[in-house]
Amino acid sequence: MFEALGQRPADLLRSLLPVIGLVAVMLGIYSYRPNAASYIGFNLLLTYAIPVALAAFAQMFIIAAGDIDLSIGNFVSLVTCIVAVVLPASPVLGGAILLLLVLAYAAMGMLIHARRLPSIVVTLGFSFIWLGIAVLILPRPGGLAPDWLAALVRIRTPLAPLPVWALFVLSLLGHLLLQRWSFGIVLRGVGGNPKAVARAGWSVLRAKAVLYGLAGFFGVLSGLVLTGIATSGDANLAPNYTLLSVAAVILGGGEFVGGKVSPVGTVLGAMTLVLMNSLLTFMNVNSDWQLAAQGLILIAVLAARTAISKLETRSAHAHVKLSIGR
């Protein structure tokens, strides 16, 4: 039956884990709040899933390169400060700064590759740079999101609320970029086997710059949406997005072995984490324990993957022994 679906049983089970996790959390929410299964309910529950999913996409491109980004949370916070302070006063200057941030991310990727520096150290250093610039721009929470941005995130869409449509489009865009775009195969190969990419005639440096540039682009989008939702900026608005983005990619089927990421799974992982916070709130769980609960979910998913891999290995060994016996 599994072969008819075009996947091995173990691969199918791995791909279903994000769906199973999301469904389990949604059932828990509905058991506490039955009215959540409505247009308004979905809109309220998933509003903050959009910026989290965008930040997770930024992390996904870094993990696809075989690296990890410890600066995305402070980067998103910096973007909210620019959007709330600079963009309303001077749209051209604000847009130019945001473009420079994307280019800075691409340059960071080139620096890591050219100097063979550990990404965890470089991105940690940049996290302090982003935070310092954000504090200089906006020492305390404030500013005001542009009217067009605040209106954009509150559009009432037909059939389903805006977050549902936005997350669907994001999943489709990520799938097209990494799975259907011919250069997407090269981008995934950079993390998995950069030597093979180089032997095929592709520039690994260029591919890394593209991956990091895409990360910067989606980080900027995350900051834009978050500012529209919060209506203001804050240098400490999204530091937890760093851990959330990593958790979303891993929950969605990604692995720290470069090239193994899932755009659709990443979106599902981000939705699961955001909805889990809502569920824990409904259960009157102290906010201090919510991060611990997210960690336990991540550990449970990784344990399930390990168990599936072991079952697959045992099944393969048994098949080999059976073949030898024949």
PDB file of N, CA, C and O in Angstrom, residues 66-116:
ATOM      1  N   GLY A  66      23.279  23.725   5.494  1.00  0.00           N
ATOM      2  CA  GLY A  66      24.089  22.975   6.442  1.00  0.00           C
ATOM      3  C   GLY A  66      24.545  23.818   7.608  1.00  0.00           C
ATOM      4  O   GLY A  66      25.432  23.418   8.367  1.00  0.00           O
ATOM      5  N   ASP A  67      23.953  25.008   7.784  1.00  0.00           N
ATOM      6  CA  ASP A  67      24.328  25.927   8.851  1.00  0.00           C
ATOM      7  C   ASP A  67      23.157  26.110   9.813  1.00  0.00           C
ATOM      8  O   ASP A  67      22.111  25.486   9.665  1.00  0.00           O
ATOM      9  N   ILE A  68      23.331  26.984  10.780  1.00  0.00           N
ATOM     10  CA  ILE A  68      22.251  27.357  11.697  1.00  0.00           C
ATOM     11  C   ILE A  68      22.386  28.835  12.001  1.00  0.00           C
ATOM     12  O   ILE A  68      23.500  29.375  12.072  1.00  0.00           O
ATOM     13  N   ASP A  69      21.251  29.515  12.151  1.00  0.00           N
ATOM     14  CA  ASP A  69      21.236  30.963  12.336  1.00  0.00           C
ATOM     15  C   ASP A  69      20.733  31.300  13.737  1.00  0.00           C
ATOM     16  O   ASP A  69      19.570  31.049  14.058  1.00  0.00           O
ATOM     17  N   LEU A  70      21.597  31.880  14.562  1.00  0.00           N
ATOM     18  CA  LEU A  70      21.217  32.280  15.911  1.00  0.00           C
ATOM     19  C   LEU A  70      20.872  33.768  15.997  1.00  0.00           C
ATOM     20  O   LEU A  70      20.733  34.303  17.092  1.00  0.00           O
ATOM     21  N   SER A  71      20.722  34.400  14.843  1.00  0.00           N
ATOM     22  CA  SER A  71      20.474  35.848  14.853  1.00  0.00           C
ATOM     23  C   SER A  71      19.107  36.233  14.313  1.00  0.00           C
ATOM     24  O   SER A  71      18.747  37.418  14.356  1.00  0.00           O
ATOM     25  N   ILE A  72      18.327  35.296  13.823  1.00  0.00           N
ATOM     26  CA  ILE A  72      17.090  35.648  13.124  1.00  0.00           C
ATOM     27  C   ILE A  72      16.096  36.360  14.032  1.00  0.00           C
ATOM     28  O   ILE A  72      15.380  37.263  13.592  1.00  0.00           O
ATOM     29  N   GLY A  73      16.040  35.999  15.326  1.00  0.00           N
ATOM     30  CA  GLY A  73      15.115  36.664  16.229  1.00  0.00           C
ATOM     31  C   GLY A  73      15.424  38.140  16.387  1.00  0.00           C
ATOM     32  O   GLY A  73      14.540  38.999  16.254  1.00  0.00           O
ATOM     33  N   ASN A  74      16.680  38.474  16.656  1.00  0.00           N
ATOM     34  CA  ASN A  74      17.067  39.887  16.783  1.00  0.00           C
ATOM     35  C   ASN A  74      16.979  40.611  15.445  1.00  0.00           C
ATOM     36  O   ASN A  74      16.727  41.824  15.407  1.00  0.00           O
ATOM     37  N   PHE A  75      17.191  39.879  14.345  1.00  0.00           N
ATOM     38  CA  PHE A  75      17.066  40.487  13.015  1.00  0.00           C
ATOM     39  C   PHE A  75      15.623  40.913  12.772  1.00  0.00           C
ATOM     40  O   PHE A  75      15.367  42.029  12.290  1.00  0.00           O
ATOM     41  N   VAL A  76      14.673  40.043  13.100  1.00  0.00           N
ATOM     42  CA  VAL A  76      13.254  40.384  12.933  1.00  0.00           C
ATOM     43  C   VAL A  76      12.893  41.580  13.818  1.00  0.00           C
ATOM     44  O   VAL A  76      12.159  42.480  13.398  1.00  0.00           O
ATOM     45  N   SER A  77      13.416  41.604  15.050  1.00  0.00           N
ATOM     46  CA  SER A  77      13.164  42.738  15.938  1.00  0.00           C
ATOM     47  C   SER A  77      13.708  44.037  15.343  1.00  0.00           C
ATOM     48  O   SER A  77      13.052  45.094  15.415  1.00  0.00           O
ATOM     49  N   LEU A  78      14.903  43.972  14.746  1.00  0.00           N
ATOM     50  CA  LEU A  78      15.483  45.154  14.098  1.00  0.00           C
ATOM     51  C   LEU A  78      14.584  45.642  12.973  1.00  0.00           C
ATOM     52  O   LEU A  78      14.360  46.856  12.818  1.00  0.00           O
ATOM     53  N   VAL A  79      14.053  44.724  12.187  1.00  0.00           N
ATOM     54  CA  VAL A  79      13.167  45.108  11.080  1.00  0.00           C
ATOM     55  C   VAL A  79      11.927  45.826  11.606  1.00  0.00           C
ATOM     56  O   VAL A  79      11.479  46.821  11.026  1.00  0.00           O
ATOM     57  N   THR A  80      11.368  45.349  12.737  1.00  0.00           N
ATOM     58  CA  THR A  80      10.187  46.028  13.293  1.00  0.00           C
ATOM     59  C   THR A  80      10.519  47.472  13.689  1.00  0.00           C
ATOM     60  O   THR A  80       9.681  48.364  13.513  1.00  0.00           O
ATOM     61  N   CYS A  81      11.727  47.699  14.189  1.00  0.00           N
ATOM     62  CA  CYS A  81      12.123  49.064  14.560  1.00  0.00           C
ATOM     63  C   CYS A  81      12.234  49.953  13.328  1.00  0.00           C
ATOM     64  O   CYS A  81      11.784  51.110  13.332  1.00  0.00           O
ATOM     65  N   ILE A  82      12.828  49.426  12.270  1.00  0.00           N
ATOM     66  CA  ILE A  82      12.973  50.202  11.034  1.00  0.00           C
ATOM     67  C   ILE A  82      11.611  50.493  10.428  1.00  0.00           C
ATOM     68  O   ILE A  82      11.328  51.616   9.983  1.00  0.00           O
ATOM     69  N   VAL A  83      10.748  49.489  10.401  1.00  0.00           N
ATOM     70  CA  VAL A  83       9.426  49.647   9.794  1.00  0.00           C
ATOM     71  C   VAL A  83       8.576  50.633  10.582  1.00  0.00           C
ATOM     72  O   VAL A  83       7.802  51.404  10.007  1.00  0.00           O
ATOM     73  N   ALA A  84       8.700  50.626  11.912  1.00  0.00           N
ATOM     74  CA  ALA A  84       7.864  51.485  12.743  1.00  0.00           C
ATOM     75  C   ALA A  84       8.401  52.916  12.862  1.00  0.00           C
ATOM     76  O   ALA A  84       7.641  53.838  13.165  1.00  0.00           O
ATOM     77  N   VAL A  85       9.706  53.112  12.621  1.00  0.00           N
ATOM     78  CA  VAL A  85      10.305  54.438  12.818  1.00  0.00           C
ATOM     79  C   VAL A  85      10.701  55.086  11.493  1.00  0.00           C
ATOM     80  O   VAL A  85      10.337  56.236  11.208  1.00  0.00           O
ATOM     81  N   VAL A  86      11.457  54.371  10.678  1.00  0.00           N
ATOM     82  CA  VAL A  86      12.017  54.956   9.454  1.00  0.00           C
ATOM     83  C   VAL A  86      11.032  54.903   8.296  1.00  0.00           C
ATOM     84  O   VAL A  86      10.856  55.897   7.565  1.00  0.00           O
ATOM     85  N   LEU A  87      10.362  53.758   8.108  1.00  0.00           N
ATOM     86  CA  LEU A  87       9.504  53.579   6.933  1.00  0.00           C
ATOM     87  C   LEU A  87       8.361  54.589   6.857  1.00  0.00           C
ATOM     88  O   LEU A  87       8.094  55.125   5.765  1.00  0.00           O
ATOM     89  N   PRO A  88       7.649  54.903   7.958  1.00  0.00           N
ATOM     90  CA  PRO A  88       6.566  55.894   7.849  1.00  0.00           C
ATOM     91  C   PRO A  88       7.081  57.291   7.491  1.00  0.00           C
ATOM     92  O   PRO A  88       6.427  58.018   6.744  1.00  0.00           O
ATOM     93  N   ALA A  89       8.248  57.670   8.020  1.00  0.00           N
ATOM     94  CA  ALA A  89       8.780  59.015   7.765  1.00  0.00           C
ATOM     95  C   ALA A  89       9.376  59.136   6.369  1.00  0.00           C
ATOM     96  O   ALA A  89       9.235  60.175   5.712  1.00  0.00           O
ATOM     97  N   SER A  90      10.062  58.085   5.917  1.00  0.00           N
ATOM     98  CA  SER A  90      10.703  58.110   4.607  1.00  0.00           C
ATOM     99  C   SER A  90      10.628  56.721   3.982  1.00  0.00           C
ATOM    100  O   SER A  90      11.515  55.889   4.233  1.00  0.00           O
ATOM    101  N   PRO A  91       9.591  56.442   3.203  1.00  0.00           N
ATOM    102  CA  PRO A  91       9.431  55.113   2.607  1.00  0.00           C
ATOM    103  C   PRO A  91      10.624  54.690   1.749  1.00  0.00           C
ATOM    104  O   PRO A  91      11.018  53.518   1.780  1.00  0.00           O
ATOM    105  N   VAL A  92      11.208  55.642   1.007  1.00  0.00           N
ATOM    106  CA  VAL A  92      12.343  55.301   0.142  1.00  0.00           C
ATOM    107  C   VAL A  92      13.544  54.889   0.976  1.00  0.00           C
ATOM    108  O   VAL A  92      14.192  53.863   0.722  1.00  0.00           O
ATOM    109  N   LEU A  93      13.864  55.678   1.989  1.00  0.00           N
ATOM    110  CA  LEU A  93      14.995  55.363   2.863  1.00  0.00           C
ATOM    111  C   LEU A  93      14.750  54.060   3.618  1.00  0.00           C
ATOM    112  O   LEU A  93      15.653  53.216   3.726  1.00  0.00           O
ATOM    113  N   GLY A  94      13.539  53.891   4.132  1.00  0.00           N
ATOM    114  CA  GLY A  94      13.213  52.661   4.851  1.00  0.00           C
ATOM    115  C   GLY A  94      13.336  51.443   3.960  1.00  0.00           C
ATOM    116  O   GLY A  94      13.897  50.411   4.365  1.00  0.00           O
ATOM    117  N   GLY A  95      12.825  51.548   2.729  1.00  0.00           N
ATOM    118  CA  GLY A  95      12.931  50.431   1.788  1.00  0.00           C
ATOM    119  C   GLY A  95      14.368  50.124   1.437  1.00  0.00           C
ATOM    120  O   GLY A  95      14.754  48.955   1.316  1.00  0.00           O
ATOM    121  N   ALA A  96      15.181  51.177   1.283  1.00  0.00           N
ATOM    122  CA  ALA A  96      16.602  50.975   0.964  1.00  0.00           C
ATOM    123  C   ALA A  96      17.326  50.276   2.112  1.00  0.00           C
ATOM    124  O   ALA A  96      18.168  49.396   1.888  1.00  0.00           O
ATOM    125  N   ILE A  97      17.003  50.638   3.346  1.00  0.00           N
ATOM    126  CA  ILE A  97      17.640  49.993   4.506  1.00  0.00           C
ATOM    127  C   ILE A  97      17.261  48.521   4.573  1.00  0.00           C
ATOM    128  O   ILE A  97      18.102  47.657   4.850  1.00  0.00           O
ATOM    129  N   LEU A  98      15.996  48.233   4.326  1.00  0.00           N
ATOM    130  CA  LEU A  98      15.554  46.837   4.356  1.00  0.00           C
ATOM    131  C   LEU A  98      16.258  46.021   3.261  1.00  0.00           C
ATOM    132  O   LEU A  98      16.631  44.868   3.479  1.00  0.00           O
ATOM    133  N   LEU A  99      16.444  46.627   2.092  1.00  0.00           N
ATOM    134  CA  LEU A  99      17.182  45.956   1.019  1.00  0.00           C
ATOM    135  C   LEU A  99      18.627  45.717   1.430  1.00  0.00           C
ATOM    136  O   LEU A  99      19.195  44.638   1.166  1.00  0.00           O
ATOM    137  N   LEU A 100      19.232  46.694   2.086  1.00  0.00           N
ATOM    138  CA  LEU A 100      20.608  46.532   2.561  1.00  0.00           C
ATOM    139  C   LEU A 100      20.717  45.403   3.582  1.00  0.00           C
ATOM    140  O   LEU A 100      21.722  44.685   3.620  1.00  0.00           O
ATOM    141  N   LEU A 101      19.688  45.217   4.394  1.00  0.00           N
ATOM    142  CA  LEU A 101      19.692  44.125   5.373  1.00  0.00           C
ATOM    143  C   LEU A 101      19.683  42.774   4.677  1.00  0.00           C
ATOM    144  O   LEU A 101      20.357  41.830   5.108  1.00  0.00           O
ATOM    145  N   VAL A 102      18.908  42.669   3.600  1.00  0.00           N
ATOM    146  CA  VAL A 102      18.893  41.418   2.828  1.00  0.00           C
ATOM    147  C   VAL A 102      20.273  41.148   2.237  1.00  0.00           C
ATOM    148  O   VAL A 102      20.786  40.023   2.288  1.00  0.00           O
ATOM    149  N   LEU A 103      20.881  42.188   1.662  1.00  0.00           N
ATOM    150  CA  LEU A 103      22.228  42.047   1.094  1.00  0.00           C
ATOM    151  C   LEU A 103      23.252  41.719   2.179  1.00  0.00           C
ATOM    152  O   LEU A 103      24.208  40.973   1.931  1.00  0.00           O
ATOM    153  N   ALA A 104      23.056  42.276   3.378  1.00  0.00           N
ATOM    154  CA  ALA A 104      23.964  41.986   4.492  1.00  0.00           C
ATOM    155  C   ALA A 104      23.888  40.510   4.868  1.00  0.00           C
ATOM    156  O   ALA A 104      24.908  39.889   5.191  1.00  0.00           O
ATOM    157  N   TYR A 105      22.697  39.954   4.808  1.00  0.00           N
ATOM    158  CA  TYR A 105      22.547  38.525   5.092  1.00  0.00           C
ATOM    159  C   TYR A 105      23.273  37.688   4.045  1.00  0.00           C
ATOM    160  O   TYR A 105      23.945  36.700   4.367  1.00  0.00           O
ATOM    161  N   ALA A 106      23.138  38.077   2.776  1.00  0.00           N
ATOM    162  CA  ALA A 106      23.835  37.354   1.706  1.00  0.00           C
ATOM    163  C   ALA A 106      25.350  37.462   1.902  1.00  0.00           C
ATOM    164  O   ALA A 106      26.084  36.474   1.724  1.00  0.00           O
ATOM    165  N   ALA A 107      25.827  38.647   2.299  1.00  0.00           N
ATOM    166  CA  ALA A 107      27.263  38.839   2.541  1.00  0.00           C
ATOM    167  C   ALA A 107      27.728  37.994   3.722  1.00  0.00           C
ATOM    168  O   ALA A 107      28.850  37.473   3.725  1.00  0.00           O
ATOM    169  N   MET A 108      26.865  37.831   4.721  1.00  0.00           N
ATOM    170  CA  MET A 108      27.210  36.998   5.867  1.00  0.00           C
ATOM    171  C   MET A 108      27.425  35.552   5.430  1.00  0.00           C
ATOM    172  O   MET A 108      28.355  34.883   5.882  1.00  0.00           O
ATOM    173  N   GLY A 109      26.571  35.076   4.537  1.00  0.00           N
ATOM    174  CA  GLY A 109      26.734  33.717   4.019  1.00  0.00           C
ATOM    175  C   GLY A 109      28.022  33.557   3.239  1.00  0.00           C
ATOM    176  O   GLY A 109      28.712  32.535   3.363  1.00  0.00           O
ATOM    177  N   MET A 110      28.361  34.562   2.442  1.00  0.00           N
ATOM    178  CA  MET A 110      29.605  34.512   1.681  1.00  0.00           C
ATOM    179  C   MET A 110      30.821  34.528   2.604  1.00  0.00           C
ATOM    180  O   MET A 110      31.804  33.825   2.366  1.00  0.00           O
ATOM    181  N   LEU A 111      30.741  35.327   3.670  1.00  0.00           N
ATOM    182  CA  LEU A 111      31.837  35.394   4.638  1.00  0.00           C
ATOM    183  C   LEU A 111      32.045  34.044   5.324  1.00  0.00           C
ATOM    184  O   LEU A 111      33.178  33.569   5.461  1.00  0.00           O
ATOM    185  N   ILE A 112      30.957  33.422   5.727  1.00  0.00           N
ATOM    186  CA  ILE A 112      31.037  32.116   6.397  1.00  0.00           C
ATOM    187  C   ILE A 112      31.667  31.078   5.486  1.00  0.00           C
ATOM    188  O   ILE A 112      32.521  30.284   5.910  1.00  0.00           O
ATOM    189  N   HIS A 113      31.268  31.102   4.216  1.00  0.00           N
ATOM    190  CA  HIS A 113      31.803  30.103   3.276  1.00  0.00           C
ATOM    191  C   HIS A 113      33.245  30.411   2.894  1.00  0.00           C
ATOM    192  O   HIS A 113      34.096  29.498   2.897  1.00  0.00           O
ATOM    193  N   ALA A 114      33.528  31.670   2.574  1.00  0.00           N
ATOM    194  CA  ALA A 114      34.867  32.033   2.091  1.00  0.00           C
ATOM    195  C   ALA A 114      35.931  31.814   3.159  1.00  0.00           C
ATOM    196  O   ALA A 114      37.040  31.352   2.859  1.00  0.00           O
ATOM    197  N   ARG A 115      35.610  32.132   4.393  1.00  0.00           N
ATOM    198  CA  ARG A 115      36.576  32.005   5.494  1.00  0.00           C
ATOM    199  C   ARG A 115      36.430  30.701   6.257  1.00  0.00           C
ATOM    200  O   ARG A 115      37.172  30.459   7.220  1.00  0.00           O
ATOM    201  N   ARG A 116      35.444  29.895   5.841  1.00  0.00           N
ATOM    202  CA  ARG A 116      35.175  28.612   6.504  1.00  0.00           C
ATOM    203  C   ARG A 116      34.985  28.791   8.007  1.00  0.00           C
ATOM    204  O   ARG A 116      35.577  28.094   8.829  1.00  0.00           O
TER     205      ARG A 116
END
